[in-house]
Coordinates of C-alpha atoms in Angstrom, one line a residue:
M1 CA -9.1 -2.5 -20.9
F2 CA -6.3 -2.9 -18.3
L3 CA -6.0 -5.8 -15.8
L4 CA -4.3 -4.4 -12.7
I5 CA -3.0 -6.9 -10.1
D6 CA -1.5 -6.2 -6.6
I7 CA 0.1 -9.3 -5.2
G8 CA 0.5 -8.7 -1.4
N9 CA 2.0 -11.0 1.1
T10 CA -1.4 -12.1 2.4
R11 CA -4.0 -11.0 -0.2
T12 CA -3.9 -10.3 -3.9
K13 CA -6.2 -7.6 -5.2
W14 CA -7.1 -7.0 -8.8
M15 CA -9.1 -4.5 -10.8
L16 CA -10.3 -4.5 -14.4
R17 CA -10.7 -0.9 -15.6
D18 CA -10.3 1.6 -18.4
N19 CA -10.4 5.3 -18.7
Y20 CA -14.1 5.3 -18.0
G21 CA -14.0 3.5 -14.7
V22 CA -13.7 0.3 -12.8
H23 CA -15.5 -2.7 -14.4
Q24 CA -14.6 -5.4 -11.9
H25 CA -12.7 -5.5 -8.6
N26 CA -12.0 -8.4 -6.3
S27 CA -9.3 -10.1 -4.1
F28 CA -8.2 -13.6 -3.0
L29 CA -5.6 -15.1 -0.7
T30 CA -2.2 -14.9 -2.3
E31 CA -1.5 -18.6 -1.3
D32 CA -4.4 -19.5 -3.7
I33 CA -2.7 -17.7 -6.7
D34 CA -2.5 -21.0 -8.6
Q35 CA -6.3 -21.1 -8.9
D36 CA -8.3 -19.6 -11.8
H37 CA -9.3 -16.2 -10.6
F38 CA -9.4 -14.3 -13.9
E39 CA -12.2 -15.2 -16.3
F40 CA -13.2 -12.3 -18.6
D41 CA -15.1 -12.0 -21.8
V42 CA -13.6 -8.5 -22.6
A43 CA -10.4 -7.9 -24.5
I44 CA -7.4 -7.1 -22.2
K45 CA -5.0 -4.5 -23.7
K46 CA -2.3 -4.9 -21.1
I47 CA -1.7 -6.5 -17.6
L48 CA 0.3 -4.6 -15.0
I49 CA 1.3 -6.2 -11.8
S50 CA 2.9 -5.2 -8.5
N51 CA 4.4 -8.1 -6.6
V52 CA 5.9 -8.1 -3.1
A53 CA 5.3 -11.8 -2.5
G54 CA 8.4 -13.3 -4.2
F55 CA 9.5 -14.9 -7.5
E56 CA 7.5 -18.1 -7.1
K57 CA 4.2 -16.3 -7.0
E58 CA 5.3 -14.2 -10.1
A59 CA 6.2 -17.4 -12.0
I60 CA 2.8 -19.0 -11.2
L61 CA 0.9 -16.0 -12.3
K62 CA 2.8 -15.6 -15.6
I63 CA 1.6 -19.1 -16.5
K64 CA -2.0 -18.3 -15.5
L65 CA -2.1 -15.1 -17.6
K66 CA -0.8 -16.5 -20.9
K67 CA -4.3 -17.2 -22.0
F68 CA -4.9 -13.4 -22.5
S69 CA -2.3 -13.1 -25.2
C70 CA -1.4 -9.5 -24.3
P71 CA 1.6 -7.8 -22.8
V72 CA 2.2 -8.6 -19.1
E73 CA 4.5 -6.2 -17.1
F74 CA 5.7 -6.6 -13.5
I75 CA 6.3 -3.1 -12.4
K76 CA 9.5 -1.9 -10.7
A77 CA 10.2 1.4 -9.1
H78 CA 11.5 4.2 -11.3
K79 CA 13.9 7.1 -10.4
K80 CA 11.4 9.5 -12.0
L81 CA 8.0 9.2 -13.5
N82 CA 5.5 11.9 -14.2
H83 CA 5.8 14.4 -11.3
L84 CA 7.3 11.9 -8.8
I85 CA 11.0 11.7 -8.0
N86 CA 12.2 8.6 -6.1
N87 CA 14.9 9.7 -3.6
Y88 CA 15.6 6.2 -2.4
Q89 CA 19.3 5.4 -2.1
D90 CA 18.9 2.8 -4.9
A91 CA 15.6 3.7 -6.6
T92 CA 15.1 0.2 -8.0
K93 CA 15.2 -1.3 -4.5
L94 CA 12.2 0.6 -3.3
G95 CA 9.3 -1.8 -2.8
T96 CA 6.9 -1.6 -5.8
D97 CA 3.9 -1.3 -3.5
R98 CA 5.4 1.8 -1.8
W99 CA 6.4 3.4 -5.0
L100 CA 3.0 2.9 -6.7
S101 CA 1.2 4.2 -3.6
A102 CA 3.4 7.4 -3.8
L103 CA 2.7 7.6 -7.6
S104 CA -1.0 7.4 -7.0
V105 CA -0.9 10.1 -4.3
S106 CA 1.4 12.4 -6.4
H107 CA -1.1 12.1 -9.3
E108 CA -4.2 12.9 -7.2
I109 CA -3.0 15.2 -4.3
K110 CA -0.9 18.3 -4.8
K111 CA 0.3 18.4 -1.2
T112 CA 3.0 16.9 1.0
A113 CA 1.8 13.5 2.2
V114 CA 2.5 10.9 4.8
I115 CA 1.5 7.6 3.3
V116 CA 0.6 4.8 5.8
S117 CA -0.1 1.2 4.7
V118 CA -1.2 -1.1 7.5
G119 CA -1.2 -4.6 6.3
T120 CA 1.0 -7.7 6.7
A121 CA 3.8 -5.1 7.1
V122 CA 3.3 -1.5 8.0
T123 CA 5.0 1.1 5.9
I124 CA 5.0 4.8 6.7
D125 CA 6.5 7.0 3.9
Y126 CA 7.1 10.7 3.5
V127 CA 6.4 12.3 0.1
S128 CA 7.3 16.0 -0.1
F129 CA 5.7 18.5 -2.6
D130 CA 7.4 21.4 -4.3
E131 CA 4.5 23.7 -5.2
K132 CA 6.6 25.9 -7.5
K133 CA 7.7 22.9 -9.6
S134 CA 4.5 20.9 -9.0
Q135 CA 6.7 18.0 -8.2
H136 CA 6.6 15.3 -5.5
T137 CA 9.6 13.5 -4.1
F138 CA 9.6 10.2 -2.3
E139 CA 11.9 11.0 0.7
G140 CA 11.9 7.7 2.5
G141 CA 10.1 5.9 5.3
V142 CA 10.0 3.1 7.8
I143 CA 8.8 -0.5 7.7
L144 CA 7.3 -2.3 10.8
P145 CA 5.8 -5.7 11.3
G146 CA 2.0 -5.6 11.0
L147 CA -0.4 -6.7 13.7
H148 CA -0.5 -10.4 12.8
L149 CA 3.2 -10.6 12.3
T150 CA 3.7 -8.9 15.7
K151 CA 1.4 -11.3 17.4
N152 CA 2.9 -14.4 15.7
A153 CA 6.5 -13.3 16.5
L154 CA 5.7 -12.9 20.1
E155 CA 3.7 -16.2 20.3
N156 CA 6.5 -18.2 18.5
N157 CA 9.5 -16.7 20.3
T158 CA 8.3 -16.4 23.9
A159 CA 7.0 -18.9 26.4
D160 CA 4.0 -17.2 27.9
L161 CA 2.7 -14.7 25.3
K162 CA -0.1 -16.4 23.4
N163 CA -2.1 -14.9 20.5
S164 CA -5.6 -14.2 21.8
E165 CA -8.6 -11.9 21.2
S166 CA -7.6 -8.5 22.3
V167 CA -8.5 -4.8 22.2
F168 CA -6.8 -1.4 22.6
Q169 CA -6.6 -0.4 26.2
I170 CA -4.6 2.2 28.2
P171 CA -3.1 0.9 30.4
P172 CA -3.5 -2.7 29.2
I173 CA -4.4 -5.1 32.0
N174 CA -4.0 -8.5 30.2
T175 CA -1.4 -9.9 27.8
G176 CA -3.5 -9.8 24.7
N177 CA -4.4 -6.2 25.2
A178 CA -0.8 -5.4 25.9
I179 CA 0.3 -6.7 22.5
Q180 CA -2.5 -5.1 20.6
S181 CA -2.1 -1.8 22.3
G182 CA 1.7 -1.9 21.9
F183 CA 1.3 -2.4 18.2
I184 CA -1.2 0.4 17.8
L185 CA 0.8 2.9 19.9
S186 CA 4.0 2.0 17.9
V187 CA 2.3 2.8 14.6
L188 CA 0.7 5.9 15.9
G189 CA 4.0 7.1 17.3
N190 CA 5.7 6.6 13.9
I191 CA 2.9 8.4 12.1
K192 CA 3.2 11.3 14.5
S193 CA 7.0 11.5 14.0
F194 CA 6.6 11.6 10.2
F195 CA 3.7 14.1 10.5
E196 CA 5.9 16.4 12.5
L197 CA 8.7 16.0 10.0
A198 CA 6.4 16.7 7.1
S199 CA 4.6 19.6 8.7
S200 CA 8.0 21.3 9.6
K201 CA 8.6 21.5 5.8
S202 CA 5.0 22.2 4.6
R203 CA 1.9 23.7 6.1
D204 CA -0.4 22.0 3.6
M205 CA -0.3 18.3 3.9
K206 CA -2.3 15.0 4.1
I207 CA -2.0 11.7 5.9
I208 CA -3.1 8.8 3.6
L209 CA -4.2 5.6 5.3
S210 CA -4.5 2.3 3.4
G211 CA -4.3 -1.4 4.0
G212 CA -6.5 -3.9 5.8
D213 CA -6.0 -2.4 9.3
A214 CA -6.3 1.2 8.2
E215 CA -9.6 1.7 10.1
L216 CA -8.1 0.2 13.3
I217 CA -5.3 2.8 13.3
H218 CA -7.7 5.6 12.3
Q219 CA -10.1 5.0 15.2
H220 CA -7.3 5.5 17.7
M221 CA -5.7 8.6 16.2
D222 CA -5.8 12.0 18.0
E223 CA -8.5 14.3 16.7
D224 CA -5.9 16.9 15.7
L225 CA -4.4 14.3 13.3
K226 CA -7.6 12.9 12.0
K227 CA -8.5 16.1 10.2
Y228 CA -5.5 15.5 7.9
V229 CA -6.5 11.9 7.1
S230 CA -7.9 10.3 4.0
I231 CA -8.5 6.5 3.8
K232 CA -7.8 5.1 0.4
K233 CA -8.0 1.3 0.1
D234 CA -6.5 0.6 -3.3
L235 CA -3.5 2.9 -3.6
V236 CA -1.4 0.3 -5.3
L237 CA -4.0 -0.5 -7.9
E238 CA -4.6 3.2 -8.5
G239 CA -0.9 3.6 -8.9
L240 CA -0.8 0.8 -11.5
F241 CA -3.5 2.7 -13.5
V242 CA -1.5 5.9 -13.3
F243 CA 1.5 3.9 -14.6
A244 CA -0.6 2.4 -17.3
S245 CA -1.8 5.8 -18.4
H246 CA 1.6 7.6 -18.4

């Protein structure tokens, strides 16, 4: 049995699974990582962890996991693993969450993909696919502040822009809607740019949406893009399981 843990900036998700399927699956606020979230009666073969929340969270979790008396591995991006090549300038500097998401997609989908994670930060990555070699390559991507970071930045650094309940509106006629709509249009514009790049190289492709605000972005996408979309909530955890099984 593997314990797979995805430490995000806001939430930490975990999954207990083996080759037969998922046995348990849950999440908690990352700020509560010092509490006892892992209580299992089953034997754990290995614990694999993706962490983008900093060294302090990693150190706390290491202490909490000692009771399982099994190997604990904090995953880093590789230059090559299975059928995925990492084309980042410095392969080890690619965020573990982005690499594991690409690893999951490369394992499951034999197509070129645009991978979009909409959480505390928004990442939009392009993963090409060489059909002759059956090989994916992580080609790069962009990072944007997520919706809450965008709202908080504007609230904290401007005099009159306050965080309030808001909806998508074109054209927006109040400040809250202007912020919300600006964020959504920014993400959609970046997705479209990467979709056009990917589709210029490959006719057979997918857009993978993940993260807490995936549905928010999906509902505002053009219908011609929606037909390429799959929503997958646990890409990082699935990537950890691919890594565990390699």
